[in-house]
Structure formats: structure tokens, C-alpha cells
Amino acid sequence: TCEHSGEGLLLDAKETLPDAIEAIRASIAMPGLSHGNVEIAGARYLDGAGAFPFPATEVLRRFEPTDVLVLTNCPKDLKEHETEDLVLPLLLGSLSPGAQSAFTTKNARFVQELAYLRTQKQCEYAIIWTDEEVGGFERNPHKLRSAAHRAEKHLFNLLS
């Protein structure tokens, strides 16, 4: 997500990046929580979820895949939380209006992109949802390990 405009940029690590780690750092640089934004090709970027919360349209248009496997980092029933409603304005306060807009509308755009993926006819797709018992900031190793085991079992059942 461009710090200035709030627009997204999908980078081809093989063609345009001398250092793919910088793109990864930019993609996870959460507004207000990370150690600053990352500069790539003269522009500053931050968390990709602002511009592309679920980039189905862009991925299908740009790459024309025959099959898509989506590994989500959120539960199936994406809901806005009261905590997010209170904290988000504080975290976004120093961003440009374009970047603020990208992050404040990401949940609605996630839902729209998911609906688009489900109605498109150009490729087959599968979505594996995150365990609802683990939140985005979970750090408890036991909970994370348990969720990983449940996911592994679920994936095995899906593929058998």
C-alpha cells in the first residue's frame, strides 16, 4: 500500500526487486505498529492489506491462473470488531487521506473481492480459512501449535 496514495502495488520479485525481503517487510508494515514504512523504487509502502485486503480481481486479471488456493489470515465470517473501531483511527492518524481511506474501507473491499472470486468462472479455487480460535495478534505458542495441528488435520481431510 503506497503511503501517499493508498493505492496497491503488486511486485514481481523476480523482475522488479533487487531485495524481495524489502517487499515482504513493506507488506507487513502495519500502520502505527511497525518500525516505519519501507522504501521501494523511490516510494514508501506499508501493509499490503490496506490496498489489497483480498486481491482476487487483481490476481485473476494480472496472472490469469487456472487454479487458485487462498490461505487466509482471518476467520470465514470477517467481522469488524469494537476494538478495531477504537484503535484504527489512532493508528492511521499520521497517514495521508488516501492511505487512511484504504485502511478504513478494507473490510468492505475484502467482502466484495471474496464475492467476486466466488462468482468468477475463469478458474477453480479453494479457500482455507484461519482457525477462529486464534486472533491476528496471538502469541501463545500452545494455542498457535494447536491451531496448526487442527489446520493440518483439516487440510489432510480436504485433500484425501
PDB file of C-alpha atoms in Angstrom:
ATOM      1  CA  THR A   1       0.000   0.000   0.000  1.00  0.00           C
ATOM      2  CA  CYS A   2       1.525   3.302  -1.075  1.00  0.00           C
ATOM      3  CA  GLU A   3       1.973   5.568   1.943  1.00  0.00           C
ATOM      4  CA  HIS A   4       0.966   8.638  -0.079  1.00  0.00           C
ATOM      5  CA  SER A   5      -1.906   7.492  -2.318  1.00  0.00           C
ATOM      6  CA  GLY A   6      -3.193   4.376  -0.553  1.00  0.00           C
ATOM      7  CA  GLU A   7      -3.023   2.511  -3.869  1.00  0.00           C
ATOM      8  CA  GLY A   8      -1.689  -1.015  -4.038  1.00  0.00           C
ATOM      9  CA  LEU A   9       1.267  -2.316  -5.940  1.00  0.00           C
ATOM     10  CA  LEU A  10       1.844  -5.971  -6.745  1.00  0.00           C
ATOM     11  CA  LEU A  11       5.551  -6.534  -7.227  1.00  0.00           C
ATOM     12  CA  ASP A  12       7.145  -9.273  -9.266  1.00  0.00           C
ATOM     13  CA  ALA A  13      10.082 -10.226  -7.057  1.00  0.00           C
ATOM     14  CA  LYS A  14      11.883 -11.870  -9.968  1.00  0.00           C
ATOM     15  CA  GLU A  15      11.722  -8.848 -12.252  1.00  0.00           C
ATOM     16  CA  THR A  16      11.494  -5.628 -10.276  1.00  0.00           C
ATOM     17  CA  LEU A  17      13.078  -6.180  -6.891  1.00  0.00           C
ATOM     18  CA  PRO A  18      16.722  -6.400  -6.026  1.00  0.00           C
ATOM     19  CA  ASP A  19      15.697  -7.458  -2.494  1.00  0.00           C
ATOM     20  CA  ALA A  20      12.460  -9.443  -2.050  1.00  0.00           C
ATOM     21  CA  ILE A  21      12.793  -9.188   1.741  1.00  0.00           C
ATOM     22  CA  GLU A  22      12.126  -5.439   1.488  1.00  0.00           C
ATOM     23  CA  ALA A  23       8.840  -6.145  -0.299  1.00  0.00           C
ATOM     24  CA  ILE A  24       7.876  -8.577   2.449  1.00  0.00           C
ATOM     25  CA  ARG A  25       8.817  -6.001   5.105  1.00  0.00           C
ATOM     26  CA  ALA A  26       6.657  -3.420   3.325  1.00  0.00           C
ATOM     27  CA  SER A  27       3.746  -5.812   3.006  1.00  0.00           C
ATOM     28  CA  ILE A  28       3.624  -6.430   6.766  1.00  0.00           C
ATOM     29  CA  ALA A  29       4.466  -2.885   7.959  1.00  0.00           C
ATOM     30  CA  MET A  30       1.284  -2.244   9.954  1.00  0.00           C
ATOM     31  CA  PRO A  31       0.398   1.441  10.298  1.00  0.00           C
ATOM     32  CA  GLY A  32       1.291   2.766  13.737  1.00  0.00           C
ATOM     33  CA  LEU A  33       2.687  -0.588  14.912  1.00  0.00           C
ATOM     34  CA  SER A  34       5.701  -1.328  12.720  1.00  0.00           C
ATOM     35  CA  HIS A  35       9.149   0.247  12.740  1.00  0.00           C
ATOM     36  CA  GLY A  36       8.328   2.565   9.869  1.00  0.00           C
ATOM     37  CA  ASN A  37       7.422   2.207   6.236  1.00  0.00           C
ATOM     38  CA  VAL A  38       9.683   0.674   3.604  1.00  0.00           C
ATOM     39  CA  GLU A  39      11.042   2.471   0.540  1.00  0.00           C
ATOM     40  CA  ILE A  40      10.848   0.620  -2.788  1.00  0.00           C
ATOM     41  CA  ALA A  41      11.734   2.278  -6.086  1.00  0.00           C
ATOM     42  CA  GLY A  42      11.593   5.737  -4.528  1.00  0.00           C
ATOM     43  CA  ALA A  43       8.141   5.396  -2.921  1.00  0.00           C
ATOM     44  CA  ARG A  44       7.238   4.466   0.660  1.00  0.00           C
ATOM     45  CA  TYR A  45       4.997   1.440   1.281  1.00  0.00           C
ATOM     46  CA  LEU A  46       3.253  -0.175   4.209  1.00  0.00           C
ATOM     47  CA  ASP A  47       0.950  -3.103   4.972  1.00  0.00           C
ATOM     48  CA  GLY A  48      -0.467  -4.552   1.736  1.00  0.00           C
ATOM     49  CA  ALA A  49      -3.799  -5.320   3.408  1.00  0.00           C
ATOM     50  CA  GLY A  50      -4.798  -1.675   3.086  1.00  0.00           C
ATOM     51  CA  ALA A  51      -4.770  -1.663  -0.696  1.00  0.00           C
ATOM     52  CA  PHE A  52      -5.318  -5.387  -1.282  1.00  0.00           C
ATOM     53  CA  PRO A  53      -7.231  -6.948   1.624  1.00  0.00           C
ATOM     54  CA  PHE A  54      -8.187  -9.820  -0.716  1.00  0.00           C
ATOM     55  CA  PRO A  55      -6.753  -9.177  -4.202  1.00  0.00           C
ATOM     56  CA  ALA A  56      -8.890 -11.614  -6.207  1.00  0.00           C
ATOM     57  CA  THR A  57      -9.707  -9.212  -9.054  1.00  0.00           C
ATOM     58  CA  GLU A  58      -6.113  -8.068  -9.476  1.00  0.00           C
ATOM     59  CA  VAL A  59      -4.641 -11.591  -9.288  1.00  0.00           C
ATOM     60  CA  LEU A  60      -7.121 -13.054 -11.780  1.00  0.00           C
ATOM     61  CA  ARG A  61      -6.684 -10.137 -14.193  1.00  0.00           C
ATOM     62  CA  ARG A  62      -2.908  -9.977 -13.998  1.00  0.00           C
ATOM     63  CA  PHE A  63      -1.911 -13.631 -13.794  1.00  0.00           C
ATOM     64  CA  GLU A  64      -4.879 -15.443 -15.426  1.00  0.00           C
ATOM     65  CA  PRO A  65      -4.485 -18.559 -13.256  1.00  0.00           C
ATOM     66  CA  THR A  66      -6.300 -21.827 -13.920  1.00  0.00           C
ATOM     67  CA  ASP A  67      -6.427 -22.635 -10.193  1.00  0.00           C
ATOM     68  CA  VAL A  68      -6.175 -20.535  -7.035  1.00  0.00           C
ATOM     69  CA  LEU A  69      -5.527 -21.679  -3.469  1.00  0.00           C
ATOM     70  CA  VAL A  70      -6.244 -18.995  -0.862  1.00  0.00           C
ATOM     71  CA  LEU A  71      -4.740 -19.336   2.608  1.00  0.00           C
ATOM     72  CA  THR A  72      -6.465 -16.659   4.663  1.00  0.00           C
ATOM     73  CA  ASN A  73      -5.253 -14.881   7.765  1.00  0.00           C
ATOM     74  CA  CYS A  74      -8.756 -14.186   9.053  1.00  0.00           C
ATOM     75  CA  PRO A  75     -11.795 -16.270  10.018  1.00  0.00           C
ATOM     76  CA  LYS A  76     -14.521 -17.121   7.486  1.00  0.00           C
ATOM     77  CA  ASP A  77     -17.005 -14.650   8.934  1.00  0.00           C
ATOM     78  CA  LEU A  78     -14.970 -11.447   8.765  1.00  0.00           C
ATOM     79  CA  LYS A  79     -16.426  -9.035  11.283  1.00  0.00           C
ATOM     80  CA  GLU A  80     -15.339  -5.605  12.313  1.00  0.00           C
ATOM     81  CA  HIS A  81     -14.505  -5.551  15.998  1.00  0.00           C
ATOM     82  CA  GLU A  82     -15.207  -2.793  18.502  1.00  0.00           C
ATOM     83  CA  THR A  83     -11.502  -2.741  19.393  1.00  0.00           C
ATOM     84  CA  GLU A  84     -10.594  -2.119  15.762  1.00  0.00           C
ATOM     85  CA  ASP A  85     -13.142   0.698  15.578  1.00  0.00           C
ATOM     86  CA  LEU A  86     -11.452   2.411  18.543  1.00  0.00           C
ATOM     87  CA  VAL A  87      -7.794   1.738  17.705  1.00  0.00           C
ATOM     88  CA  LEU A  88      -7.792   2.173  13.916  1.00  0.00           C
ATOM     89  CA  PRO A  89      -8.222   5.983  13.920  1.00  0.00           C
ATOM     90  CA  LEU A  90      -5.273   6.288  16.331  1.00  0.00           C
ATOM     91  CA  LEU A  91      -3.021   4.095  14.197  1.00  0.00           C
ATOM     92  CA  LEU A  92      -3.968   5.831  10.950  1.00  0.00           C
ATOM     93  CA  GLY A  93      -3.837   9.425  12.186  1.00  0.00           C
ATOM     94  CA  SER A  94      -0.431  10.200  10.682  1.00  0.00           C
ATOM     95  CA  LEU A  95      -1.203   8.718   7.239  1.00  0.00           C
ATOM     96  CA  SER A  96      -2.280  10.562   4.102  1.00  0.00           C
ATOM     97  CA  PRO A  97      -6.033  10.706   3.351  1.00  0.00           C
ATOM     98  CA  GLY A  98      -5.544   8.120   0.568  1.00  0.00           C
ATOM     99  CA  ALA A  99      -3.834   5.642   2.878  1.00  0.00           C
ATOM    100  CA  GLN A 100      -6.398   6.285   5.636  1.00  0.00           C
ATOM    101  CA  SER A 101      -9.200   5.555   3.186  1.00  0.00           C
ATOM    102  CA  ALA A 102      -7.520   2.332   2.043  1.00  0.00           C
ATOM    103  CA  PHE A 103      -7.337   1.005   5.602  1.00  0.00           C
ATOM    104  CA  THR A 104     -10.754   2.171   6.786  1.00  0.00           C
ATOM    105  CA  THR A 105     -12.514   0.537   3.815  1.00  0.00           C
ATOM    106  CA  LYS A 106     -10.509  -2.711   3.736  1.00  0.00           C
ATOM    107  CA  ASN A 107     -13.146  -4.924   5.374  1.00  0.00           C
ATOM    108  CA  ALA A 108     -15.857  -3.870   2.895  1.00  0.00           C
ATOM    109  CA  ARG A 109     -13.467  -4.403  -0.017  1.00  0.00           C
ATOM    110  CA  PHE A 110     -12.492  -7.815   1.376  1.00  0.00           C
ATOM    111  CA  VAL A 111     -16.150  -8.870   1.248  1.00  0.00           C
ATOM    112  CA  GLN A 112     -16.537  -7.511  -2.323  1.00  0.00           C
ATOM    113  CA  GLU A 113     -13.416  -9.314  -3.559  1.00  0.00           C
ATOM    114  CA  LEU A 114     -14.479 -12.569  -1.932  1.00  0.00           C
ATOM    115  CA  ALA A 115     -17.881 -12.294  -3.640  1.00  0.00           C
ATOM    116  CA  TYR A 116     -16.120 -11.670  -6.953  1.00  0.00           C
ATOM    117  CA  LEU A 117     -13.930 -14.762  -6.545  1.00  0.00           C
ATOM    118  CA  ARG A 118     -16.966 -16.882  -5.759  1.00  0.00           C
ATOM    119  CA  THR A 119     -18.816 -15.749  -8.897  1.00  0.00           C
ATOM    120  CA  GLN A 120     -15.971 -15.755 -11.443  1.00  0.00           C
ATOM    121  CA  LYS A 121     -15.827 -18.562 -13.996  1.00  0.00           C
ATOM    122  CA  GLN A 122     -12.229 -18.403 -15.259  1.00  0.00           C
ATOM    123  CA  CYS A 123     -10.565 -20.695 -12.708  1.00  0.00           C
ATOM    124  CA  GLU A 124     -11.120 -23.218  -9.958  1.00  0.00           C
ATOM    125  CA  TYR A 125     -10.456 -22.028  -6.418  1.00  0.00           C
ATOM    126  CA  ALA A 126     -10.246 -23.272  -2.850  1.00  0.00           C
ATOM    127  CA  ILE A 127     -10.176 -21.173   0.322  1.00  0.00           C
ATOM    128  CA  ILE A 128      -8.686 -22.401   3.580  1.00  0.00           C
ATOM    129  CA  TRP A 129      -9.847 -20.186   6.417  1.00  0.00           C
ATOM    130  CA  THR A 130      -7.938 -19.338   9.581  1.00  0.00           C
ATOM    131  CA  ASP A 131      -8.883 -21.039  12.799  1.00  0.00           C
ATOM    132  CA  GLU A 132     -11.387 -18.786  14.578  1.00  0.00           C
ATOM    133  CA  GLU A 133      -9.804 -19.507  17.965  1.00  0.00           C
ATOM    134  CA  VAL A 134      -6.605 -17.681  17.038  1.00  0.00           C
ATOM    135  CA  GLY A 135      -6.592 -13.923  16.611  1.00  0.00           C
ATOM    136  CA  GLY A 136      -4.300 -11.859  14.431  1.00  0.00           C
ATOM    137  CA  PHE A 137      -2.019 -10.950  17.333  1.00  0.00           C
ATOM    138  CA  GLU A 138      -1.977 -14.334  19.080  1.00  0.00           C
ATOM    139  CA  ARG A 139       1.396 -15.129  20.657  1.00  0.00           C
ATOM    140  CA  ASN A 140       0.563 -18.091  22.900  1.00  0.00           C
ATOM    141  CA  PRO A 141       2.713 -20.934  21.497  1.00  0.00           C
ATOM    142  CA  HIS A 142       0.322 -23.630  22.766  1.00  0.00           C
ATOM    143  CA  LYS A 143      -2.690 -22.022  21.063  1.00  0.00           C
ATOM    144  CA  LEU A 144      -0.728 -21.496  17.842  1.00  0.00           C
ATOM    145  CA  ARG A 145       0.560 -25.089  17.827  1.00  0.00           C
ATOM    146  CA  SER A 146      -2.950 -26.430  18.498  1.00  0.00           C
ATOM    147  CA  ALA A 147      -4.381 -24.318  15.685  1.00  0.00           C
ATOM    148  CA  ALA A 148      -1.624 -25.546  13.327  1.00  0.00           C
ATOM    149  CA  HIS A 149      -2.456 -29.170  14.166  1.00  0.00           C
ATOM    150  CA  ARG A 150      -6.171 -28.564  13.556  1.00  0.00           C
ATOM    151  CA  ALA A 151      -5.363 -26.888  10.230  1.00  0.00           C
ATOM    152  CA  GLU A 152      -3.092 -29.741   9.192  1.00  0.00           C
ATOM    153  CA  LYS A 153      -5.796 -32.282  10.005  1.00  0.00           C
ATOM    154  CA  HIS A 154      -8.435 -30.228   8.174  1.00  0.00           C
ATOM    155  CA  LEU A 155      -6.230 -29.838   5.083  1.00  0.00           C
ATOM    156  CA  PHE A 156      -5.434 -33.558   5.064  1.00  0.00           C
ATOM    157  CA  ASN A 157      -9.169 -34.337   5.164  1.00  0.00           C
ATOM    158  CA  LEU A 158      -9.857 -31.894   2.330  1.00  0.00           C
ATOM    159  CA  LEU A 159      -7.163 -33.355   0.106  1.00  0.00           C
ATOM    160  CA  SER A 160      -7.867 -37.042   0.769  1.00  0.00           C
TER     161      SER A 160
END
